[in-house]
Amino acid sequence: MSEQVHRLVYFSRNAMPGTSDEIVEGVHQILKSSRRNNARAGVTGALLFNSGCFAQVLEGPSSAVSETFERIQWDERHSEVLVLDYAPVDGRVFPDWSMSFVGASQSGQHLFGDVSAASGFNPIHLKAAQVLTTLHRLVMDEEKQTA
Ligand code: FAD
């Protein structure tokens, strides 16, 4: 029997110094490693980078998600890593993406702004369900634009 899918949602702040071009290059490196490692581990998900913050959803077998997150949480390229949710789920919301990415698009800024504003800009009040819904909507929007 296959291992039950678990979903982890977290928020963190960018700790990469440099110009915006250097930070974009840093995020690009993160995505490259993520896609390679996640495809191998059976982890899927989405990463949002906006306003100097990351929000990420990781989905997969519990052992794969926790091993991946163990590496992520010690990564010095971000800080104040705050887990919003980690739980078994019925299925994946991002089954087709080893790591989908939503950057600083207009709509992304608008939608993520809503999440941040609703939390009073304090990530501790961010709701995992809201981050998940926002990310899913943004990924779908980007898919439509590139289709
Ligand atoms: P490599 O892919 O070989 O490393 C690639 C490059 O990144 C190298 O040039 C290396 O110098 C540089 N690098 C690696 N680690 C660090 C570091 N800690 N600080 C500075 N530079 C570094 N990894 C995943 O596997 N899946 C994910 O979904 C994922 N999401 C992430 C989300 C965020 C917001 C961040 C900050 C990191 C994420 N990572 C993810 C990266 C993770 O933290 C590890 O760096 C990565 O998994 C290491 O993979 P690797 O051993 O294959 O390194």
CSV table of N, CA and C and ligand atoms in Angstrom, one decimal:
chain,number,residue,atom,x,y,z
A,1,MET,N,0.8,-1.2,0.0
A,1,MET,CA,0.0,0.0,0.0
A,1,MET,C,0.9,1.3,0.0
A,2,SER,N,0.5,2.3,-0.8
A,2,SER,CA,1.4,3.4,-0.9
A,2,SER,C,1.1,4.3,0.4
A,3,GLU,N,2.2,5.0,0.7
A,3,GLU,CA,2.2,5.9,1.9
A,3,GLU,C,1.2,7.0,1.7
A,4,GLN,N,0.5,7.4,2.8
A,4,GLN,CA,-0.5,8.5,2.7
A,4,GLN,C,0.2,9.8,2.4
A,5,VAL,N,-0.5,10.6,1.6
A,5,VAL,CA,0.1,11.9,1.2
A,5,VAL,C,0.0,12.8,2.4
A,6,HIS,N,1.0,13.6,2.7
A,6,HIS,CA,1.0,14.6,3.7
A,6,HIS,C,1.3,15.9,3.1
A,7,ARG,N,0.7,17.0,3.6
A,7,ARG,CA,0.9,18.3,3.1
A,7,ARG,C,1.5,19.2,4.2
A,8,LEU,N,2.6,19.9,3.8
A,8,LEU,CA,3.2,20.9,4.7
A,8,LEU,C,3.1,22.3,4.0
A,9,VAL,N,2.7,23.2,4.8
A,9,VAL,CA,2.6,24.6,4.3
A,9,VAL,C,3.4,25.5,5.3
A,10,TYR,N,4.4,26.3,4.7
A,10,TYR,CA,5.1,27.2,5.6
A,10,TYR,C,5.3,28.5,4.9
A,11,PHE,N,5.8,29.4,5.8
A,11,PHE,CA,6.0,30.8,5.4
A,11,PHE,C,7.4,31.1,5.9
A,12,SER,N,8.2,31.9,5.1
A,12,SER,CA,9.5,32.4,5.6
A,12,SER,C,9.9,33.7,4.9
A,13,ARG,N,10.9,34.3,5.4
A,13,ARG,CA,11.4,35.6,4.9
A,13,ARG,C,12.7,35.4,4.2
A,14,ASN,N,12.8,36.1,3.0
A,14,ASN,CA,14.1,36.0,2.3
A,14,ASN,C,15.3,36.5,3.1
A,15,ALA,N,16.4,35.7,3.0
A,15,ALA,CA,17.6,36.2,3.7
A,15,ALA,C,18.7,36.4,2.7
A,16,MET,N,18.4,36.3,1.4
A,16,MET,CA,19.5,36.4,0.4
A,16,MET,C,19.7,37.9,0.2
A,17,PRO,N,21.0,38.3,0.4
A,17,PRO,CA,21.3,39.7,0.2
A,17,PRO,C,21.5,39.9,-1.3
A,18,GLY,N,21.7,41.2,-1.7
A,18,GLY,CA,22.0,41.5,-3.1
A,18,GLY,C,21.0,42.3,-3.8
A,19,THR,N,21.2,42.5,-5.0
A,19,THR,CA,20.3,43.3,-5.9
A,19,THR,C,19.1,42.4,-6.2
A,20,SER,N,18.1,43.0,-6.8
A,20,SER,CA,16.9,42.2,-7.1
A,20,SER,C,17.3,41.1,-8.2
A,21,ASP,N,18.2,41.5,-9.1
A,21,ASP,CA,18.6,40.5,-10.1
A,21,ASP,C,19.3,39.3,-9.4
A,22,GLU,N,20.2,39.6,-8.4
A,22,GLU,CA,20.9,38.5,-7.7
A,22,GLU,C,19.9,37.7,-6.9
A,23,ILE,N,18.9,38.3,-6.3
A,23,ILE,CA,17.9,37.5,-5.6
A,23,ILE,C,17.1,36.6,-6.5
A,24,VAL,N,16.7,37.2,-7.7
A,24,VAL,CA,16.0,36.4,-8.7
A,24,VAL,C,16.9,35.2,-9.1
A,25,GLU,N,18.1,35.4,-9.3
A,25,GLU,CA,19.1,34.3,-9.6
A,25,GLU,C,19.1,33.3,-8.5
A,26,GLY,N,19.1,33.7,-7.2
A,26,GLY,CA,19.1,32.8,-6.1
A,26,GLY,C,17.8,32.0,-6.1
A,27,VAL,N,16.7,32.6,-6.3
A,27,VAL,CA,15.4,31.9,-6.4
A,27,VAL,C,15.5,30.8,-7.5
A,28,HIS,N,16.1,31.2,-8.6
A,28,HIS,CA,16.2,30.3,-9.8
A,28,HIS,C,17.0,29.1,-9.4
A,29,GLN,N,18.1,29.3,-8.6
A,29,GLN,CA,18.9,28.2,-8.1
A,29,GLN,C,18.1,27.2,-7.2
A,30,ILE,N,17.3,27.9,-6.3
A,30,ILE,CA,16.5,27.1,-5.4
A,30,ILE,C,15.5,26.2,-6.2
A,31,LEU,N,14.9,26.8,-7.2
A,31,LEU,CA,13.9,26.1,-8.0
A,31,LEU,C,14.6,24.9,-8.8
A,32,LYS,N,15.8,25.2,-9.3
A,32,LYS,CA,16.5,24.1,-10.0
A,32,LYS,C,16.7,22.9,-9.1
A,33,SER,N,17.3,23.1,-7.9
A,33,SER,CA,17.5,22.0,-6.9
A,33,SER,C,16.2,21.4,-6.6
A,34,SER,N,15.2,22.2,-6.3
A,34,SER,CA,13.9,21.7,-5.8
A,34,SER,C,13.3,20.8,-6.8
A,35,ARG,N,13.3,21.2,-8.1
A,35,ARG,CA,12.6,20.4,-9.1
A,35,ARG,C,13.4,19.0,-9.3
A,36,ARG,N,14.7,19.1,-9.3
A,36,ARG,CA,15.5,17.9,-9.4
A,36,ARG,C,15.2,16.9,-8.2
A,37,ASN,N,15.4,17.5,-7.0
A,37,ASN,CA,15.3,16.6,-5.8
A,37,ASN,C,13.8,16.1,-5.6
A,38,ASN,N,12.9,17.0,-5.8
A,38,ASN,CA,11.5,16.7,-5.5
A,38,ASN,C,11.0,15.6,-6.5
A,39,ALA,N,11.4,15.7,-7.8
A,39,ALA,CA,10.9,14.7,-8.7
A,39,ALA,C,11.4,13.3,-8.3
A,40,ARG,N,12.6,13.3,-7.8
A,40,ARG,CA,13.2,12.0,-7.3
A,40,ARG,C,12.5,11.5,-6.1
A,41,ALA,N,12.1,12.4,-5.2
A,41,ALA,CA,11.6,12.0,-3.9
A,41,ALA,C,10.0,11.8,-3.9
A,42,GLY,N,9.4,12.1,-5.1
A,42,GLY,CA,7.9,12.0,-5.1
A,42,GLY,C,7.2,13.1,-4.4
A,43,VAL,N,7.9,14.3,-4.3
A,43,VAL,CA,7.3,15.5,-3.7
A,43,VAL,C,6.9,16.4,-4.7
A,44,THR,N,5.7,17.0,-4.6
A,44,THR,CA,5.2,18.0,-5.5
A,44,THR,C,4.8,19.2,-4.7
A,45,GLY,N,4.5,20.3,-5.3
A,45,GLY,CA,4.1,21.5,-4.6
A,45,GLY,C,4.2,22.8,-5.4
A,46,ALA,N,4.2,23.9,-4.6
A,46,ALA,CA,4.4,25.2,-5.2
A,46,ALA,C,5.1,26.1,-4.3
A,47,LEU,N,5.8,27.1,-4.9
A,47,LEU,CA,6.6,28.0,-4.1
A,47,LEU,C,6.2,29.4,-4.6
A,48,LEU,N,5.9,30.3,-3.7
A,48,LEU,CA,5.6,31.7,-4.0
A,48,LEU,C,6.7,32.5,-3.4
A,49,PHE,N,7.2,33.5,-4.2
A,49,PHE,CA,8.2,34.4,-3.7
A,49,PHE,C,7.7,35.8,-4.0
A,50,ASN,N,7.4,36.6,-3.0
A,50,ASN,CA,6.8,37.9,-3.3
A,50,ASN,C,7.1,38.8,-2.0
A,51,SER,N,7.3,40.0,-2.3
A,51,SER,CA,7.5,41.0,-1.2
A,51,SER,C,8.5,40.5,-0.2
A,52,GLY,N,9.6,39.9,-0.6
A,52,GLY,CA,10.6,39.4,0.3
A,52,GLY,C,10.3,38.2,1.1
A,53,CYS,N,9.1,37.6,0.8
A,53,CYS,CA,8.7,36.4,1.6
A,53,CYS,C,8.5,35.2,0.7
A,54,PHE,N,8.7,34.0,1.3
A,54,PHE,CA,8.4,32.8,0.6
A,54,PHE,C,7.1,32.2,1.3
A,55,ALA,N,6.3,31.5,0.5
A,55,ALA,CA,5.3,30.6,1.0
A,55,ALA,C,5.4,29.3,0.2
A,56,GLN,N,5.5,28.2,0.8
A,56,GLN,CA,5.6,27.0,0.0
A,56,GLN,C,4.7,25.9,0.5
A,57,VAL,N,4.2,25.1,-0.5
A,57,VAL,CA,3.4,23.9,-0.2
A,57,VAL,C,4.2,22.7,-0.6
A,58,LEU,N,4.4,21.7,0.2
A,58,LEU,CA,5.1,20.5,-0.1
A,58,LEU,C,4.1,19.3,0.1
A,59,GLU,N,4.0,18.5,-0.9
A,59,GLU,CA,3.1,17.3,-0.8
A,59,GLU,C,3.8,16.1,-1.2
A,60,GLY,N,3.5,15.0,-0.5
A,60,GLY,CA,4.1,13.7,-0.8
A,60,GLY,C,4.0,12.8,0.4
A,61,PRO,N,4.7,11.6,0.3
A,61,PRO,CA,4.7,10.7,1.4
A,61,PRO,C,5.4,11.4,2.6
A,62,SER,N,4.9,11.1,3.8
A,62,SER,CA,5.4,11.8,5.0
A,62,SER,C,6.9,11.8,5.1
A,63,SER,N,7.5,10.7,4.9
A,63,SER,CA,9.0,10.6,5.0
A,63,SER,C,9.7,11.5,4.0
A,64,ALA,N,9.2,11.6,2.8
A,64,ALA,CA,9.8,12.4,1.8
A,64,ALA,C,9.6,13.9,2.1
A,65,VAL,N,8.4,14.2,2.5
A,65,VAL,CA,8.1,15.6,2.9
A,65,VAL,C,9.0,16.1,4.0
A,66,SER,N,9.1,15.2,5.1
A,66,SER,CA,9.9,15.7,6.2
A,66,SER,C,11.4,15.7,5.9
A,67,GLU,N,11.9,14.8,5.1
A,67,GLU,CA,13.3,14.9,4.7
A,67,GLU,C,13.6,16.1,3.9
A,68,THR,N,12.7,16.4,3.0
A,68,THR,CA,12.9,17.6,2.2
A,68,THR,C,12.8,18.9,3.1
A,69,PHE,N,11.8,18.9,4.0
A,69,PHE,CA,11.7,20.1,4.8
A,69,PHE,C,12.8,20.3,5.8
A,70,GLU,N,13.4,19.1,6.2
A,70,GLU,CA,14.5,19.2,7.1
A,70,GLU,C,15.7,20.0,6.5
A,71,ARG,N,15.9,19.7,5.2
A,71,ARG,CA,17.0,20.5,4.5
A,71,ARG,C,16.6,21.9,4.3
A,72,ILE,N,15.3,22.1,4.0
A,72,ILE,CA,14.8,23.5,3.7
A,72,ILE,C,14.9,24.4,4.9
A,73,GLN,N,14.5,23.8,6.1
A,73,GLN,CA,14.5,24.7,7.3
A,73,GLN,C,15.8,25.2,7.8
A,74,TRP,N,16.9,24.5,7.4
A,74,TRP,CA,18.2,24.9,7.8
A,74,TRP,C,18.9,25.8,6.7
A,75,ASP,N,18.2,26.0,5.6
A,75,ASP,CA,18.8,26.8,4.5
A,75,ASP,C,18.9,28.2,4.9
A,76,GLU,N,20.1,28.8,4.8
A,76,GLU,CA,20.4,30.1,5.2
A,76,GLU,C,19.9,31.2,4.2
A,77,ARG,N,19.3,30.7,3.1
A,77,ARG,CA,18.8,31.7,2.2
A,77,ARG,C,17.5,32.3,2.6
A,78,HIS,N,16.9,31.7,3.6
A,78,HIS,CA,15.7,32.3,4.2
A,78,HIS,C,15.7,32.2,5.7
A,79,SER,N,14.8,32.9,6.4
A,79,SER,CA,14.8,32.8,7.9
A,79,SER,C,13.4,32.9,8.4
A,80,GLU,N,13.2,32.8,9.7
A,80,GLU,CA,11.9,32.9,10.3
A,80,GLU,C,10.9,31.9,9.7
A,81,VAL,N,11.4,30.7,9.5
A,81,VAL,CA,10.6,29.7,8.9
A,81,VAL,C,9.4,29.3,9.8
A,82,LEU,N,8.2,29.4,9.4
A,82,LEU,CA,7.1,29.2,10.3
A,82,LEU,C,6.2,28.2,9.6
A,83,VAL,N,6.0,27.0,10.2
A,83,VAL,CA,5.1,26.0,9.7
A,83,VAL,C,3.7,26.4,10.0
A,84,LEU,N,2.9,26.5,8.9
A,84,LEU,CA,1.5,26.8,9.1
A,84,LEU,C,0.6,25.6,9.3
A,85,ASP,N,1.0,24.5,8.6
A,85,ASP,CA,0.2,23.3,8.7
A,85,ASP,C,1.1,22.1,8.2
A,86,TYR,N,0.9,20.9,8.9
A,86,TYR,CA,1.5,19.7,8.4
A,86,TYR,C,0.5,18.6,8.8
A,87,ALA,N,-0.1,17.9,7.8
A,87,ALA,CA,-1.1,17.0,8.1
A,87,ALA,C,-1.3,16.0,7.0
A,88,PRO,N,-1.8,14.8,7.3
A,88,PRO,CA,-2.2,13.8,6.2
A,88,PRO,C,-3.4,14.4,5.5
A,89,VAL,N,-3.4,14.2,4.2
A,89,VAL,CA,-4.5,14.7,3.4
A,89,VAL,C,-5.0,13.7,2.4
A,90,ASP,N,-6.2,13.9,1.8
A,90,ASP,CA,-6.8,12.9,1.0
A,90,ASP,C,-6.1,12.8,-0.4
A,91,GLY,N,-5.5,13.9,-0.8
A,91,GLY,CA,-4.8,13.9,-2.1
A,91,GLY,C,-4.0,15.1,-2.3
A,92,ARG,N,-3.3,15.2,-3.5
A,92,ARG,CA,-2.5,16.4,-3.7
A,92,ARG,C,-3.3,17.5,-4.4
A,93,VAL,N,-3.0,18.7,-4.1
A,93,VAL,CA,-3.5,19.8,-4.8
A,93,VAL,C,-2.6,20.2,-6.0
A,94,PHE,N,-1.4,19.9,-5.9
A,94,PHE,CA,-0.4,20.1,-6.9
A,94,PHE,C,0.2,18.8,-7.4
A,95,PRO,N,-0.6,18.0,-8.0
A,95,PRO,CA,0.0,16.6,-8.4
A,95,PRO,C,0.9,16.7,-9.6
A,96,ASP,N,0.9,17.8,-10.4
A,96,ASP,CA,1.6,17.8,-11.6
A,96,ASP,C,2.9,18.6,-11.6
A,97,TRP,N,3.2,19.2,-10.5
A,97,TRP,CA,4.3,20.1,-10.4
A,97,TRP,C,5.4,19.6,-9.4
A,98,SER,N,6.6,19.3,-9.8
A,98,SER,CA,7.6,19.0,-8.8
A,98,SER,C,7.9,20.2,-8.0
A,99,MET,N,7.8,21.4,-8.6
A,99,MET,CA,7.8,22.6,-7.8
A,99,MET,C,7.3,23.8,-8.7
A,100,SER,N,6.0,24.1,-8.7
A,100,SER,CA,5.5,25.2,-9.4
A,100,SER,C,6.0,26.5,-8.8
A,101,PHE,N,6.2,27.5,-9.6
A,101,PHE,CA,6.7,28.8,-9.0
A,101,PHE,C,5.8,29.9,-9.4
A,102,VAL,N,5.5,30.7,-8.4
A,102,VAL,CA,4.7,32.0,-8.7
A,102,VAL,C,5.6,33.1,-8.2
A,103,GLY,N,6.0,34.0,-9.1
A,103,GLY,CA,6.9,35.1,-8.7
A,103,GLY,C,6.1,36.3,-8.4
A,104,ALA,N,6.8,37.4,-8.6
A,104,ALA,CA,6.1,38.7,-8.3
A,104,ALA,C,5.3,39.3,-9.4
A,105,SER,N,4.3,38.5,-9.8
A,105,SER,CA,3.4,39.0,-10.9
A,105,SER,C,2.4,40.0,-10.2
A,106,GLN,N,1.8,40.8,-11.1
A,106,GLN,CA,0.8,41.8,-10.5
A,106,GLN,C,-0.3,41.1,-9.7
A,107,SER,N,-0.9,40.0,-10.3
A,107,SER,CA,-2.0,39.4,-9.6
A,107,SER,C,-1.4,38.7,-8.4
A,108,GLY,N,-0.2,38.2,-8.4
A,108,GLY,CA,0.4,37.5,-7.3
A,108,GLY,C,0.6,38.5,-6.1
A,109,GLN,N,1.1,39.7,-6.5
A,109,GLN,CA,1.3,40.7,-5.5
A,109,GLN,C,-0.1,41.1,-4.8
A,110,HIS,N,-1.1,41.2,-5.7
A,110,HIS,CA,-2.4,41.6,-5.2
A,110,HIS,C,-2.9,40.5,-4.3
A,111,LEU,N,-2.9,39.2,-4.7
A,111,LEU,CA,-3.5,38.2,-3.9
A,111,LEU,C,-2.7,37.9,-2.7
A,112,PHE,N,-1.3,38.0,-2.8
A,112,PHE,CA,-0.5,37.7,-1.6
A,112,PHE,C,-0.6,38.9,-0.6
A,113,GLY,N,-0.8,40.1,-1.2
A,113,GLY,CA,-1.1,41.2,-0.4
A,113,GLY,C,-2.3,41.0,0.5
A,114,ASP,N,-3.3,40.4,-0.1
A,114,ASP,CA,-4.5,40.1,0.6
A,114,ASP,C,-4.3,39.2,1.8
A,115,VAL,N,-3.4,38.2,1.6
A,115,VAL,CA,-3.1,37.2,2.6
A,115,VAL,C,-2.4,38.0,3.7
A,116,SER,N,-1.4,38.7,3.3
A,116,SER,CA,-0.6,39.5,4.3
A,116,SER,C,-1.4,40.5,5.1
A,117,ALA,N,-2.2,41.2,4.3
A,117,ALA,CA,-3.0,42.2,5.0
A,117,ALA,C,-4.0,41.6,6.0
A,118,ALA,N,-4.5,40.4,5.6
A,118,ALA,CA,-5.5,39.8,6.5
A,118,ALA,C,-4.8,39.3,7.8
A,119,SER,N,-3.5,39.1,7.7
A,119,SER,CA,-2.7,38.6,8.9
A,119,SER,C,-2.2,39.8,9.7
A,120,GLY,N,-2.4,41.0,9.2
A,120,GLY,CA,-1.8,42.2,9.9
A,120,GLY,C,-0.3,42.1,9.7
A,121,PHE,N,0.1,41.5,8.6
A,121,PHE,CA,1.5,41.4,8.2
A,121,PHE,C,2.3,40.6,9.3
A,122,ASN,N,1.6,39.8,10.1
A,122,ASN,CA,2.3,38.9,11.0
A,122,ASN,C,2.0,37.5,10.6
A,123,PRO,N,3.1,36.8,10.1
A,123,PRO,CA,2.9,35.5,9.5
A,123,PRO,C,2.3,34.5,10.5
A,124,ILE,N,2.4,34.7,11.8
A,124,ILE,CA,1.8,33.8,12.7
A,124,ILE,C,0.3,33.7,12.6
A,125,HIS,N,-0.3,34.8,12.0
A,125,HIS,CA,-1.8,34.8,11.8
A,125,HIS,C,-2.2,34.3,10.4
A,126,LEU,N,-1.2,34.0,9.6
A,126,LEU,CA,-1.5,33.4,8.3
A,126,LEU,C,-2.2,32.1,8.4
A,127,LYS,N,-3.2,31.9,7.6
A,127,LYS,CA,-3.9,30.6,7.6
A,127,LYS,C,-3.4,29.7,6.5
A,128,ALA,N,-3.1,28.5,6.8
A,128,ALA,CA,-2.5,27.6,5.8
A,128,ALA,C,-3.5,27.4,4.7
A,129,ALA,N,-4.8,27.3,5.0
A,129,ALA,CA,-5.8,27.1,3.9
A,129,ALA,C,-5.8,28.3,3.0
A,130,GLN,N,-5.6,29.4,3.5
A,130,GLN,CA,-5.7,30.6,2.7
A,130,GLN,C,-4.4,30.7,1.8
A,131,VAL,N,-3.3,30.3,2.3
A,131,VAL,CA,-2.0,30.3,1.5
A,131,VAL,C,-2.2,29.2,0.4
A,132,LEU,N,-2.8,28.1,0.8
A,132,LEU,CA,-3.0,27.0,-0.2
A,132,LEU,C,-3.9,27.4,-1.3
A,133,THR,N,-5.0,28.0,-1.0
A,133,THR,CA,-6.0,28.4,-2.0
A,133,THR,C,-5.4,29.5,-2.9
A,134,THR,N,-4.7,30.4,-2.3
A,134,THR,CA,-4.0,31.5,-3.0
A,134,THR,C,-3.0,31.0,-4.0
A,135,LEU,N,-2.2,30.1,-3.5
A,135,LEU,CA,-1.1,29.5,-4.4
A,135,LEU,C,-1.7,28.7,-5.5
A,136,HIS,N,-2.8,27.9,-5.2
A,136,HIS,CA,-3.4,27.1,-6.2
A,136,HIS,C,-4.0,28.0,-7.3
A,137,ARG,N,-4.6,29.1,-6.9
A,137,ARG,CA,-5.3,30.0,-7.8
A,137,ARG,C,-4.2,30.6,-8.7
A,138,LEU,N,-3.1,31.1,-8.1
A,138,LEU,CA,-2.0,31.7,-8.9
A,138,LEU,C,-1.4,30.7,-9.9
A,139,VAL,N,-1.2,29.5,-9.4
A,139,VAL,CA,-0.6,28.5,-10.3
A,139,VAL,C,-1.5,28.3,-11.5
A,140,MET,N,-2.8,28.2,-11.2
A,140,MET,CA,-3.8,27.9,-12.3
A,140,MET,C,-3.8,29.1,-13.3
A,141,ASP,N,-3.7,30.3,-12.7
A,141,ASP,CA,-3.7,31.6,-13.6
A,141,ASP,C,-2.5,31.5,-14.5
A,142,GLU,N,-1.3,31.2,-13.9
A,142,GLU,CA,-0.1,31.2,-14.7
A,142,GLU,C,-0.2,30.1,-15.8
A,143,GLU,N,-0.8,29.0,-15.4
A,143,GLU,CA,-0.9,27.9,-16.4
A,143,GLU,C,-1.7,28.4,-17.6
A,144,LYS,N,-2.8,29.1,-17.3
A,144,LYS,CA,-3.7,29.6,-18.4
A,144,LYS,C,-3.0,30.5,-19.3
A,145,GLN,N,-2.2,31.4,-18.6
A,145,GLN,CA,-1.4,32.4,-19.4
A,145,GLN,C,-0.4,31.8,-20.3
A,146,THR,N,0.2,30.7,-19.9
A,146,THR,CA,1.3,30.0,-20.7
A,146,THR,C,0.7,29.0,-21.6
A,147,ALA,N,-0.6,28.7,-21.5
A,147,ALA,CA,-1.2,27.6,-22.3
A,147,ALA,C,-1.3,28.0,-23.8
B,1,FAD,P1,22.4,21.5,-4.8
B,1,FAD,O1,21.2,21.5,-5.7
B,1,FAD,O2,23.6,20.7,-5.3
B,1,FAD,O3,22.8,23.0,-4.6
B,1,FAD,C1,22.5,23.9,-5.6
B,1,FAD,C2,23.2,25.2,-5.4
B,1,FAD,O4,22.6,25.9,-4.3
B,1,FAD,C3,24.7,25.1,-5.2
B,1,FAD,O5,25.3,26.1,-6.0
B,1,FAD,C4,24.9,25.4,-3.7
B,1,FAD,O6,26.0,26.2,-3.5
B,1,FAD,C5,23.6,26.2,-3.4
B,1,FAD,N1,23.2,26.0,-2.1
B,1,FAD,C6,22.7,24.8,-1.6
B,1,FAD,N2,22.3,24.9,-0.4
B,1,FAD,C7,22.6,26.2,0.0
B,1,FAD,C8,22.4,26.9,1.2
B,1,FAD,N3,21.9,26.3,2.3
B,1,FAD,N4,22.7,28.2,1.2
B,1,FAD,C9,23.3,28.8,0.1
B,1,FAD,N5,23.4,28.2,-1.1
B,1,FAD,C10,23.1,26.9,-1.1
B,1,FAD,N6,15.1,21.8,-1.8
B,1,FAD,C11,14.4,20.8,-2.3
B,1,FAD,O7,15.0,19.7,-2.5
B,1,FAD,N7,13.1,20.9,-2.5
B,1,FAD,C12,12.3,22.0,-2.2
B,1,FAD,O8,11.1,22.0,-2.5
B,1,FAD,C13,13.1,23.1,-1.8
B,1,FAD,N8,12.4,24.3,-1.5
B,1,FAD,C14,13.1,25.4,-1.0
B,1,FAD,C15,12.5,26.6,-0.7
B,1,FAD,C16,13.2,27.6,-0.2
B,1,FAD,C17,12.4,28.9,0.1
B,1,FAD,C18,14.6,27.5,0.0
B,1,FAD,C19,15.3,28.7,0.6
B,1,FAD,C20,15.2,26.4,-0.3
B,1,FAD,C21,14.6,25.3,-0.8
B,1,FAD,N9,15.2,24.1,-1.2
B,1,FAD,C22,14.5,23.0,-1.6
B,1,FAD,C23,16.7,24.0,-1.1
B,1,FAD,C24,17.1,23.2,0.1
B,1,FAD,O9,17.2,24.1,1.2
B,1,FAD,C25,18.6,22.7,-0.1
B,1,FAD,O10,19.5,23.7,-0.4
B,1,FAD,C26,18.6,21.7,-1.3
B,1,FAD,O11,17.5,20.7,-1.1
B,1,FAD,C27,19.9,21.0,-1.3
B,1,FAD,O12,19.9,20.2,-2.5
B,1,FAD,P2,21.2,19.6,-3.1
B,1,FAD,O13,21.9,18.9,-1.9
B,1,FAD,O14,20.8,18.8,-4.3
B,1,FAD,O15,22.1,20.9,-3.4
